[in-house]
Coordinates of C-alpha atoms in Angstrom, one line a residue:
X112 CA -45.4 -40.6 -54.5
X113 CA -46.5 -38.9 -51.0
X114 CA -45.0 -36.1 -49.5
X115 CA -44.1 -38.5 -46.2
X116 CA -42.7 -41.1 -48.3
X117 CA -40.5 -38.2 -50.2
X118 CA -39.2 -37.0 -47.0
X119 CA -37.7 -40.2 -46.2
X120 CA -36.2 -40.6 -49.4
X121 CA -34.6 -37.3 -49.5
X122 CA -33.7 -38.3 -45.6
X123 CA -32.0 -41.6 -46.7
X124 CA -30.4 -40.2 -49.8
X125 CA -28.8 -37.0 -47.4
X126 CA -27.3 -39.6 -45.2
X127 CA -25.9 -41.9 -48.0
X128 CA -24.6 -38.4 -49.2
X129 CA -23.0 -38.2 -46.0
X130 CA -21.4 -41.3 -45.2
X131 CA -19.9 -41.2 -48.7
X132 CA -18.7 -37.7 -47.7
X133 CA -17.2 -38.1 -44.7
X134 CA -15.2 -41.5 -45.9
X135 CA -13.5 -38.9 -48.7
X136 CA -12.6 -37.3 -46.1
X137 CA -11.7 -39.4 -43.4
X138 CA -8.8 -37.6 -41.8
X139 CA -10.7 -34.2 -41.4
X140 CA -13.3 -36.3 -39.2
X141 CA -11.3 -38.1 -37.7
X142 CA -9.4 -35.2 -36.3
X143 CA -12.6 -33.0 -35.5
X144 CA -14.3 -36.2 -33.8
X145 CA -11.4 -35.8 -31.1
X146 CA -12.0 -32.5 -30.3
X147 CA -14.9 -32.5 -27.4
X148 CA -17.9 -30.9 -27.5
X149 CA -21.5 -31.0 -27.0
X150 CA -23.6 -34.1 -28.1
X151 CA -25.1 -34.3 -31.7
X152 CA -27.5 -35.5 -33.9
X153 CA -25.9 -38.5 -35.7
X154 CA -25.8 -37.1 -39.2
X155 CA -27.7 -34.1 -39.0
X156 CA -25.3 -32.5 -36.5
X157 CA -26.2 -29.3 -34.3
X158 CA -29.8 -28.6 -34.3
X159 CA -29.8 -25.2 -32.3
X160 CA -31.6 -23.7 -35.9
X161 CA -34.6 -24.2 -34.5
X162 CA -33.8 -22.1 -31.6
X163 CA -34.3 -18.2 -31.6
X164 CA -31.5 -15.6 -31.8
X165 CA -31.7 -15.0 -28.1
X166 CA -31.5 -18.5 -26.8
X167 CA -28.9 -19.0 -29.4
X168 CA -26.5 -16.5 -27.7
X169 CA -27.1 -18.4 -24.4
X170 CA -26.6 -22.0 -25.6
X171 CA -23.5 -20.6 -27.6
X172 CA -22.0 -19.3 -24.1
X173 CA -22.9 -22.3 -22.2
X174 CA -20.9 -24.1 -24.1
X175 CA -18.0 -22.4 -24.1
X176 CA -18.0 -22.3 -20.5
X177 CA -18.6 -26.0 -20.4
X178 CA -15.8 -26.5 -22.9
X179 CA -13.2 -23.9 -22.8
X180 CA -11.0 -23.4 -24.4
X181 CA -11.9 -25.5 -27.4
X182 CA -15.1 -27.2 -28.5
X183 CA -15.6 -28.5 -32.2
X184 CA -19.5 -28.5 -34.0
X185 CA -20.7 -29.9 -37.1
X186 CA -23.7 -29.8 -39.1
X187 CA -24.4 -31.7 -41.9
X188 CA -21.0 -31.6 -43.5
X189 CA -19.7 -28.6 -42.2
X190 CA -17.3 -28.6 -39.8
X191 CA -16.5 -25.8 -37.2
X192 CA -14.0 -25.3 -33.8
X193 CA -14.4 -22.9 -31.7
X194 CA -11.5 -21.5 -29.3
X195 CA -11.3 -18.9 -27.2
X196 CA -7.7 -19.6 -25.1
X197 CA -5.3 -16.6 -25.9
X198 CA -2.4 -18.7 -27.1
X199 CA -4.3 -20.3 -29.9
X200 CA -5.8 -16.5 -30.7
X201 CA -2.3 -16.0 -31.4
X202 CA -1.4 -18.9 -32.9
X203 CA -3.9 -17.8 -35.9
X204 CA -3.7 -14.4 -35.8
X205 CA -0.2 -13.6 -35.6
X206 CA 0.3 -16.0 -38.7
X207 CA -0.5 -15.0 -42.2
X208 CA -0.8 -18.2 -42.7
X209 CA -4.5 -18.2 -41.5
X210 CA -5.8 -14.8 -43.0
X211 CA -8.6 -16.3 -44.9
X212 CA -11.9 -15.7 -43.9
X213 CA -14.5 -18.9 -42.3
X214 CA -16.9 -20.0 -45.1
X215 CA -19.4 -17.9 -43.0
X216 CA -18.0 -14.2 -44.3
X217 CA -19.3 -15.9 -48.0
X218 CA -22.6 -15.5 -46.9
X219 CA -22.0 -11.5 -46.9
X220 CA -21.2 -11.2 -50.2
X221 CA -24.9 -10.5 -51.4
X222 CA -24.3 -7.0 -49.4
X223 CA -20.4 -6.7 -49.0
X224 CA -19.2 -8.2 -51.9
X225 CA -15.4 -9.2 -51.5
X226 CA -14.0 -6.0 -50.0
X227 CA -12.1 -5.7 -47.1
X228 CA -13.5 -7.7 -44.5
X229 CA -14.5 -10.5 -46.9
X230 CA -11.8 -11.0 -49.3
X231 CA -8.2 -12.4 -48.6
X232 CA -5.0 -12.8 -50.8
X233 CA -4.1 -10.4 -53.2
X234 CA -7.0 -8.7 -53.2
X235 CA -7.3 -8.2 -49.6
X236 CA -3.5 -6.7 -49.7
X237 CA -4.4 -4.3 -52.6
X238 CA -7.0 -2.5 -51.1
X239 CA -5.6 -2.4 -47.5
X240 CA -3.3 -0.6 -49.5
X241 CA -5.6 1.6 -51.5
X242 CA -7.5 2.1 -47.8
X243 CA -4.7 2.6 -45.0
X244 CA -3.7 6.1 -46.1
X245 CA -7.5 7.6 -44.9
X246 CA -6.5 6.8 -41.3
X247 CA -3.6 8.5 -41.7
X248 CA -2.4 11.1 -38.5
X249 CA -3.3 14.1 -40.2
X250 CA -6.5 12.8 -41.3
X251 CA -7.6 12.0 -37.8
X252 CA -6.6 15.4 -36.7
X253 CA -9.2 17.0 -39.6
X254 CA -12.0 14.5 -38.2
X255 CA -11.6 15.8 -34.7
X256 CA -13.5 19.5 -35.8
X257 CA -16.4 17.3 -37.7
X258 CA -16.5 14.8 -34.7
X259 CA -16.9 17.6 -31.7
X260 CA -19.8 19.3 -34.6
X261 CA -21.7 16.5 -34.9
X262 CA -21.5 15.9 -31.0
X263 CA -22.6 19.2 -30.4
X264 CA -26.0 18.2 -32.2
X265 CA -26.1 15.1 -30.7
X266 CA -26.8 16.9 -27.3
X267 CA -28.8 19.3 -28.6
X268 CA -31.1 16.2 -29.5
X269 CA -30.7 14.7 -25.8
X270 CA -31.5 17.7 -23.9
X271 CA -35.5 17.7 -23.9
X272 CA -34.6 14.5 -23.6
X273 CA -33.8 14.8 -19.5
X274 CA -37.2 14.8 -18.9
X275 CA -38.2 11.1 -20.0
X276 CA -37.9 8.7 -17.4
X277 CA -35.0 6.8 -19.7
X278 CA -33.6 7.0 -23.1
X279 CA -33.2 4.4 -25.4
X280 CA -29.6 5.7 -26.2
X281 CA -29.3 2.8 -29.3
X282 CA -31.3 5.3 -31.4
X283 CA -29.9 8.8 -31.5
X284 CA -26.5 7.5 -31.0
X285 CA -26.7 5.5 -33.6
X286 CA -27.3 8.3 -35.7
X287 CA -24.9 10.2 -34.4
X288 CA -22.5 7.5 -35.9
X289 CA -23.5 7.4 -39.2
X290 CA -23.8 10.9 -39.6
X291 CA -20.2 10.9 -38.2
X292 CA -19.2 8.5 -41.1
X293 CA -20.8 11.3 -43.7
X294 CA -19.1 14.4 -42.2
X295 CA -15.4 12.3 -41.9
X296 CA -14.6 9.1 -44.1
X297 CA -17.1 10.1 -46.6
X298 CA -17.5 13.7 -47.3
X299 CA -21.2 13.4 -47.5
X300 CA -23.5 15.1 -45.3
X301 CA -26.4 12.5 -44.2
X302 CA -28.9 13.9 -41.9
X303 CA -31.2 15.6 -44.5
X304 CA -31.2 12.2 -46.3
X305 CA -34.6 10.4 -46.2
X306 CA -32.9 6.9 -46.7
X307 CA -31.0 7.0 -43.6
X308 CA -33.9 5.3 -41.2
X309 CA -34.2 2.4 -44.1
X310 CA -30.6 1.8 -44.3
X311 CA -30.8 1.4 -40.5
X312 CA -33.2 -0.5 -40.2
X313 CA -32.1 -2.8 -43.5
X314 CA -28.8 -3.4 -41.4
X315 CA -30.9 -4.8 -38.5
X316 CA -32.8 -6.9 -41.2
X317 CA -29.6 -8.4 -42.4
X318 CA -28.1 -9.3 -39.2
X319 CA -31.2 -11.2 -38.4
X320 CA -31.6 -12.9 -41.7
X321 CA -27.8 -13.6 -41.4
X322 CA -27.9 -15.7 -38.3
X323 CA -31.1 -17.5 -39.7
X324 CA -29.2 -18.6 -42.9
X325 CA -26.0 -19.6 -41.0
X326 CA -27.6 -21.6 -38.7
X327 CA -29.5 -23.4 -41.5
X328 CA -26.9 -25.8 -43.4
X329 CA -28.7 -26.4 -46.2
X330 CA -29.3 -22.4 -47.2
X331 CA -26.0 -22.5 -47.7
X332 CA -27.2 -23.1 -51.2
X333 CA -27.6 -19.8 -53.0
X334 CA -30.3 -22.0 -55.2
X335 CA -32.4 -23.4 -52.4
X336 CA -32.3 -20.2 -50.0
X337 CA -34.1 -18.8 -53.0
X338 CA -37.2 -21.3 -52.1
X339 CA -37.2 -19.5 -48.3
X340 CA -39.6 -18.2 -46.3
X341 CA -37.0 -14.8 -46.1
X342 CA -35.4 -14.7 -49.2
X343 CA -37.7 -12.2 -50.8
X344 CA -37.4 -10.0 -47.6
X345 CA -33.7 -10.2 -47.5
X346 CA -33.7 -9.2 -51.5
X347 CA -35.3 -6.1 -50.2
X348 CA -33.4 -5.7 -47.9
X349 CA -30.0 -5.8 -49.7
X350 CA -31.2 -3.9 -52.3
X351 CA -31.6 -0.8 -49.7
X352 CA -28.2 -1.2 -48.0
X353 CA -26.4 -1.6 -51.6
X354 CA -29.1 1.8 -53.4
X355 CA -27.9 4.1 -50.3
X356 CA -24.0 3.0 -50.7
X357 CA -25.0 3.7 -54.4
X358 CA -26.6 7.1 -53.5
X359 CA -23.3 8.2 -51.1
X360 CA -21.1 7.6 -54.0
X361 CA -23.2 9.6 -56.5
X362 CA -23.5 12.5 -54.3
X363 CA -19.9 12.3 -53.2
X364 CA -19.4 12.6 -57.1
X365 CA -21.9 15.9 -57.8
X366 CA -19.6 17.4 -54.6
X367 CA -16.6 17.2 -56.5
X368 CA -17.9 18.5 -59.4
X369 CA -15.5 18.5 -61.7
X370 CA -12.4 20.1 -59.0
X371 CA -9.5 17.7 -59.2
X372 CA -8.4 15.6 -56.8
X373 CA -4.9 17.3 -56.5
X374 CA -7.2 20.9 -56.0
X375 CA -8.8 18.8 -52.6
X376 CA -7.6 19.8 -49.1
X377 CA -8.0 16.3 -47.7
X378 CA -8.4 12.6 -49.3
X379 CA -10.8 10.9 -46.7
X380 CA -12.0 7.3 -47.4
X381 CA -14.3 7.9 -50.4
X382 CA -12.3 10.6 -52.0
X383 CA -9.4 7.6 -51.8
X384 CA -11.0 5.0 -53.7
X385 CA -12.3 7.2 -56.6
X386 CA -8.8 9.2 -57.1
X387 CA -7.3 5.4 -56.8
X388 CA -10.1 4.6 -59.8
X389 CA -8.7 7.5 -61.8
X390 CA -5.3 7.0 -61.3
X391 CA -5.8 3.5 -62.7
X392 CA -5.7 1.0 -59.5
X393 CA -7.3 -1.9 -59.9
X394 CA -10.5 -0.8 -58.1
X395 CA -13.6 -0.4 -60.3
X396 CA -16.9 1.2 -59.3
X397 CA -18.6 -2.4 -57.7
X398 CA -15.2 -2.0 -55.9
X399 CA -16.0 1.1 -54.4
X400 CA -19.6 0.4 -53.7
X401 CA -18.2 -3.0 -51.6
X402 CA -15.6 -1.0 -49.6
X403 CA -18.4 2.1 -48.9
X404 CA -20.8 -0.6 -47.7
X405 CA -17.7 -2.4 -45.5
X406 CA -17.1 0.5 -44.1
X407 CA -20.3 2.6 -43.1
X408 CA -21.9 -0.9 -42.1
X409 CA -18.5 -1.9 -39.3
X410 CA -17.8 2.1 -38.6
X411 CA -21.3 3.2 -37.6
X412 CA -23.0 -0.1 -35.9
X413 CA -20.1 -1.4 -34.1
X414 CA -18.8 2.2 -32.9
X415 CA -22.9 3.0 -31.7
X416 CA -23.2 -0.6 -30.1
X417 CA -19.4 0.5 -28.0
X418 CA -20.6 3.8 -27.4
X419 CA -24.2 2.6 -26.1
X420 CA -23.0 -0.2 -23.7
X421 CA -19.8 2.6 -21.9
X422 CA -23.0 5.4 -21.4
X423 CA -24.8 1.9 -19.6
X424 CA -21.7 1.3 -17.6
X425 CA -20.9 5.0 -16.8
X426 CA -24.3 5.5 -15.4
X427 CA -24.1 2.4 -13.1
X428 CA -20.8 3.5 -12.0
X429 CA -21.3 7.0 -11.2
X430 CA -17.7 7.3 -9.1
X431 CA -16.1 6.2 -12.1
X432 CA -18.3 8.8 -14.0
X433 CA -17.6 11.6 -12.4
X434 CA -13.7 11.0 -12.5
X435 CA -13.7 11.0 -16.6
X436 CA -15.6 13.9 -16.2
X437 CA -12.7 16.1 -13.8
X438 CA -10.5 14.3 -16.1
X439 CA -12.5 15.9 -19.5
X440 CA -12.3 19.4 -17.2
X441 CA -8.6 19.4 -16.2
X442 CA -7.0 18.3 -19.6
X443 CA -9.8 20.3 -22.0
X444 CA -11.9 23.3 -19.6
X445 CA -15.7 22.9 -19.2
X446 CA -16.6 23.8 -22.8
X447 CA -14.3 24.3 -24.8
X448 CA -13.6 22.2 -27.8
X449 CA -11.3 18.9 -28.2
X450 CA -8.8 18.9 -30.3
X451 CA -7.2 15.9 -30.9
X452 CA -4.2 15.8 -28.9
X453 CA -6.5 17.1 -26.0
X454 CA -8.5 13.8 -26.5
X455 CA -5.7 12.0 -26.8
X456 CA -4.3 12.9 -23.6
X457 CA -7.6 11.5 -21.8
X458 CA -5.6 8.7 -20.7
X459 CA -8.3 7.4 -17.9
X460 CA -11.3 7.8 -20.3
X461 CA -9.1 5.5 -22.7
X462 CA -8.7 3.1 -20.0
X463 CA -12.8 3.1 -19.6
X464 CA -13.4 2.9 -22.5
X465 CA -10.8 -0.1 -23.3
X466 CA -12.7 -2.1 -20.2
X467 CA -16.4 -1.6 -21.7
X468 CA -15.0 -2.9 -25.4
X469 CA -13.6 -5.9 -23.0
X470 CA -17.0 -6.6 -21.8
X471 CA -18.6 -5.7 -24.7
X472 CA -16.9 -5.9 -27.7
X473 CA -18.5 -5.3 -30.7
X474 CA -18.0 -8.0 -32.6
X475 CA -18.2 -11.1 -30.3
X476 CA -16.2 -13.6 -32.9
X477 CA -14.4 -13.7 -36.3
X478 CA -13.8 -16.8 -38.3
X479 CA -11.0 -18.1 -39.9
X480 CA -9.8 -21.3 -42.0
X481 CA -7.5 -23.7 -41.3
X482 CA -5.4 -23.5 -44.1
X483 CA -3.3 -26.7 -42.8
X484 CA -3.4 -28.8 -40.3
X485 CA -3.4 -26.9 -36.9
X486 CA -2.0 -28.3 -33.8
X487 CA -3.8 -25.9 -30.3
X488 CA -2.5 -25.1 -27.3
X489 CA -4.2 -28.4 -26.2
X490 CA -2.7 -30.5 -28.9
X491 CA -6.2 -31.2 -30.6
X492 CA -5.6 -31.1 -34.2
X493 CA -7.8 -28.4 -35.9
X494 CA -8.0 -30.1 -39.7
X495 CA -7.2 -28.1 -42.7
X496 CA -9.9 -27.0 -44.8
X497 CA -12.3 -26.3 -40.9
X498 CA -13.6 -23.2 -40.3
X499 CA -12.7 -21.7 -37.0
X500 CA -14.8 -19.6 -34.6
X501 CA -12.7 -16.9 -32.5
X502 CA -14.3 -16.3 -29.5
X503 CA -13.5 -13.2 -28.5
X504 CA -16.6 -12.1 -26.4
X505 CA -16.2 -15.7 -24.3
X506 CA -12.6 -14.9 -23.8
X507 CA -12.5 -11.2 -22.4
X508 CA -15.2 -12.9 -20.0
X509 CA -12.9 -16.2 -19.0
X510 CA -11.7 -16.6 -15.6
X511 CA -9.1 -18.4 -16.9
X512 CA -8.1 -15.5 -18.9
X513 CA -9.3 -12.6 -16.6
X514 CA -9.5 -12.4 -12.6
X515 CA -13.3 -11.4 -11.8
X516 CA -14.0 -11.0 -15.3
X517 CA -17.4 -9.7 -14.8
X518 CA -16.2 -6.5 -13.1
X519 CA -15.7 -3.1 -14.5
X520 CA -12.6 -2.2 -13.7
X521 CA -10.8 0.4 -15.7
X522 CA -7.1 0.1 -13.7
X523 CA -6.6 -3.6 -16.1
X524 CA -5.4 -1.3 -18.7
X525 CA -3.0 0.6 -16.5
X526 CA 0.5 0.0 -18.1
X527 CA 2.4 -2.3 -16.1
X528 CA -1.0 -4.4 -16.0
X529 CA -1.2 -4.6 -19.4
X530 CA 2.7 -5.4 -19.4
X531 CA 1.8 -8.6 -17.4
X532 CA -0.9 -9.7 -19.7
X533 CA -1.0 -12.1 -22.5
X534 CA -1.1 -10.4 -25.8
X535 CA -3.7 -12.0 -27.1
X536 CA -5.8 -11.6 -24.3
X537 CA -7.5 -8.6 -25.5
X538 CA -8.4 -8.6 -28.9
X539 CA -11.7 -6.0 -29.5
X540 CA -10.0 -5.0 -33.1
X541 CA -8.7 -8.1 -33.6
X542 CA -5.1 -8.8 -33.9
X543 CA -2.1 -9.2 -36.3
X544 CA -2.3 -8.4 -40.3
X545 CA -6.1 -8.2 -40.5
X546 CA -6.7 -6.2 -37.5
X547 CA -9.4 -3.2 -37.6
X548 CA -8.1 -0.7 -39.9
X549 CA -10.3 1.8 -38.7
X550 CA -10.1 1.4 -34.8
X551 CA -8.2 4.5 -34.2
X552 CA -11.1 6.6 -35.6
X553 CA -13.6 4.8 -33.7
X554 CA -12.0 5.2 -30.5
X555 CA -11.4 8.9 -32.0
X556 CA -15.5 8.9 -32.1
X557 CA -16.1 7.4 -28.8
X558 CA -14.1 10.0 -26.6
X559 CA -15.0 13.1 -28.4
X560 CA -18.5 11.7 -27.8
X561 CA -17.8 11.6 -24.1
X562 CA -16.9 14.6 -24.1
X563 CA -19.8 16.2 -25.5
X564 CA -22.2 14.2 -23.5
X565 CA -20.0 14.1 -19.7
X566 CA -19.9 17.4 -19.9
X567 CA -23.9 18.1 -20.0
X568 CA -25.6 15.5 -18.2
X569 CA -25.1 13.2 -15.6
X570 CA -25.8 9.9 -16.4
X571 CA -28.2 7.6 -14.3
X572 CA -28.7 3.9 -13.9
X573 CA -31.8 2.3 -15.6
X574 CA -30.3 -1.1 -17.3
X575 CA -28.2 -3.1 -15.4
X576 CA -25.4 -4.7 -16.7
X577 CA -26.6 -8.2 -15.1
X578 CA -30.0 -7.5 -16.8
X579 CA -29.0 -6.9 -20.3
X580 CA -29.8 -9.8 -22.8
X581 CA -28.1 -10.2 -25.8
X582 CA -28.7 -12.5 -29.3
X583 CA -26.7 -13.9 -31.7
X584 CA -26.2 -10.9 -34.5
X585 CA -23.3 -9.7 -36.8
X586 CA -22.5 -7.1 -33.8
X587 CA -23.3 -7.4 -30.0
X588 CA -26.3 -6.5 -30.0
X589 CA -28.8 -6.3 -26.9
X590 CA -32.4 -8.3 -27.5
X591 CA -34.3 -5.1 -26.6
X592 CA -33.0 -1.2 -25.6
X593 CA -30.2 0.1 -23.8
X594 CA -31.6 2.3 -21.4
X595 CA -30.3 5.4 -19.2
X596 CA -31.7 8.1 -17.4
X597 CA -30.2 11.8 -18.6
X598 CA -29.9 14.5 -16.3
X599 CA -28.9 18.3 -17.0
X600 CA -25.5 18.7 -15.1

């Protein structure tokens, strides 16, 4: 038989499939055909595959201006909504109910396995357990020394830097994070290690193999994704994020040599898990591994990405600037270390910082399912067993939801602003039981950080925020560089 003629079987058999399907399942249809949304491709669904990462970021915000604050999609015979209207954030969030994970978070488990941002039920509630105590109080306080060292090196590497005409600030702060992650949650030093650049780069590989697959239904299928034009690059490329996980723990073990863990002076992250191991918790080596890759992947690339996009706003708004920096002088001197109540008293740096993670959070949506039927805001019926797109980067950029949303404007988060604000209105960690458990020691990180760097240069405008374009990625993350000009202060 010719290859035409075996298309259009395989074409006719896919929608037999199909309209068999969708009559077992008549009620979910039903209810996700009332939801609006953009027109379709009868049977086949959304075809926006074909389209790049880039203009996939822009057709995915054109629609949820078109549609807000719900629009439903479908491909093949999966099923999504997306919202983005703070009272039906909160109507999933704030319930347990709805703490499993979209069908999309499956297609992480080659790297991630089913730790913490993957798994749900039990599982999910033993190792939040096993994990909460490393961002304890007093462990933050120990980071803050390790955070202001690393920082210090950090400018050290930007000062013959004020000669370029930019800096792509994406790079060296991106090391900075992951060498932050070594010094604190891990207990491994990093910079000397020669796997650092491939691990980097392996996470920007993944993110762009991951938005490939997820917009192709029918790689869904663990057997036919195997027949793709990127499967043998993405083995490669799992198999460098999961060896330098594998490396991390190793050295982490030839550190402790042999000394106890009741002999140690601190139980970070990593320490954690293996004293958990050999006090018998139910976490086993692969365990390990998929929490150390959970947590090095979200706490270096989404705290770099937050960091990058406030050093784009600061230099564009150099009044704004210069006040975090008298603040940094009044609260901590002109070079003198932070300690960590000193950086917590930098109440208007929080503030900035709190409005860049509004505009540019790092993760721009989370999925969940619904678990039952799900009545919005609106009174569409979201059906049990759909996956559900949070839009979080859409909302924080509603005027519904924000008055001139496009504007930096750090007095949003003064008190009795937030006190007038929706709850749910806000939601760069999340929200509810399955909120970041590490955003504490990110935001930690991003104002010891400012410190360091306020206090030595003076940062100029290259990018424009109005100029910046973005794609679809795990994290929000800029098509090209994020560029700003560095001067000595």
């Amino acid at each position: 038989m010719s290859t035409p003629l075996l298309l259009v079987l395989a074409l006719f058999l896919l929608i037999l499939y199909f309209k068999y399907s969708r009559k077992a399942y008549e009620e979910f249809w039903r209810h996700l055909y009332a939801i609006p949304g953009p027109k379709l491709w009868p049977y086949l669904g959304d075809l926006n595959f074909f389209e790049s990462s880039e203009a996939l970021w822009k057709v995915d915000r054109k629609r949820s201006k078109e549609f807000y604050p719900i629009y439903k999609l479908w491909s093949l015979n999966v099923g999504m909504v997306h919202v983005f209207n703070p009272d039906d954030m909160e109507l999933i969030l704030s319930n347990s109910k709805y703490n499993q994970k979209s069908f999309f978070y499956s297609l992480l488990h080659d790297w991630l396995g089913t730790g913490l941002l993957t798994s749900s039920g039990e599982k999910w509630h033993r190792r939040r357990k096993i994990l909460t105590p490393a961002f304890h109080f007093n462990i933050l306080q120990e980071f803050t020394e390790m955070l202001n060292k690393e920082t210090l090196l950090l400018v050290d590497n930007l000062k013959p830097m004020c000669s370029y005409p930019y800096v792509n600030v994406i790079k060296p702060i991106t090391e900075f994070t992951l060498y932050s992650i070594g010094e604190t949650a891990l207990g491994v030093p990093l910079r000397e290690d020669p796997k650092c650049n491939e691990y980097k780069q392996a996470v920007y590989d993944y993110g762009e193999h991951f938005i490939y697959r997820a917009t192709r239904p029918w790689l869904y299928s663990p057997f036919i994704f195997k027949f793709s034009d990127i499967y043998n690059q993405y083995c490669k490329g799992v198999k460098a994020l999961r060896d330098f996980s594998t490396n991390v723990i190793e050295q982490k073990k030839k550190l402790q040599n042999g000394m106890s863990y009741a002999q140690s002076k601190r139980l970070a992250l990593l320490d954690l898990m293996l004293k958990a191991k050999a006090d018998g918790a139910d976490i086993d080596d692969d365990g390990i591994r998929e929490e150390l890759d959970t947590f090095i992947f979200e706490g270096h690339d989404t705290t770099s990405m937050s960091i990058c996009y406030t050093l784009m706003l600061l230099a564009n708004h150099k009044n704004i600037q210069e006040e975090i920096y008298e603040e940094i002088v009044s609260v901590i001197g002109p070079t003198e270390s932070p300690t960590y109540k000193d950086l917590g008293d930098l109440k208007f740096m929080e503030r900035c910082i709190k409005e860049s993670l509004r505009l540019y959070p790092s993760v721009p949506t989370i999925g969940r399912v619904a678990t039952e039927n799900l009545e919005t805001h609106t009174g569409y019926i979201i059906p049990k067993g759909c996956n559900v797109s949070l839009g979080i980067f859409d909302m924080h950029r509603s005027p519904q939801v924000w008055e001139d949303p496009e504007k930096f404007d750090p007095d949003r988060f003064l008190p009795d602003n937030v006190a007038k604000r929706h709850p749910f209105a806000y939601l760069p960690f999340s929200a509810g039981g399955r909120n970041c458990i590490g955003q504490k020691f990110a935001l930690l990180e991003i104002k010891a950080v400012l410190c360091g760097i306020l206090r030595n240069f003076k940062l100029e405008p290259y990018d424009r925020p109005e100029h910046l374009v973005f794609k679809a990625d795990l994290v929000l993350r800029p098509f090209d560089e994020i560029r700003v000009k560095f001067e000595p202060r």
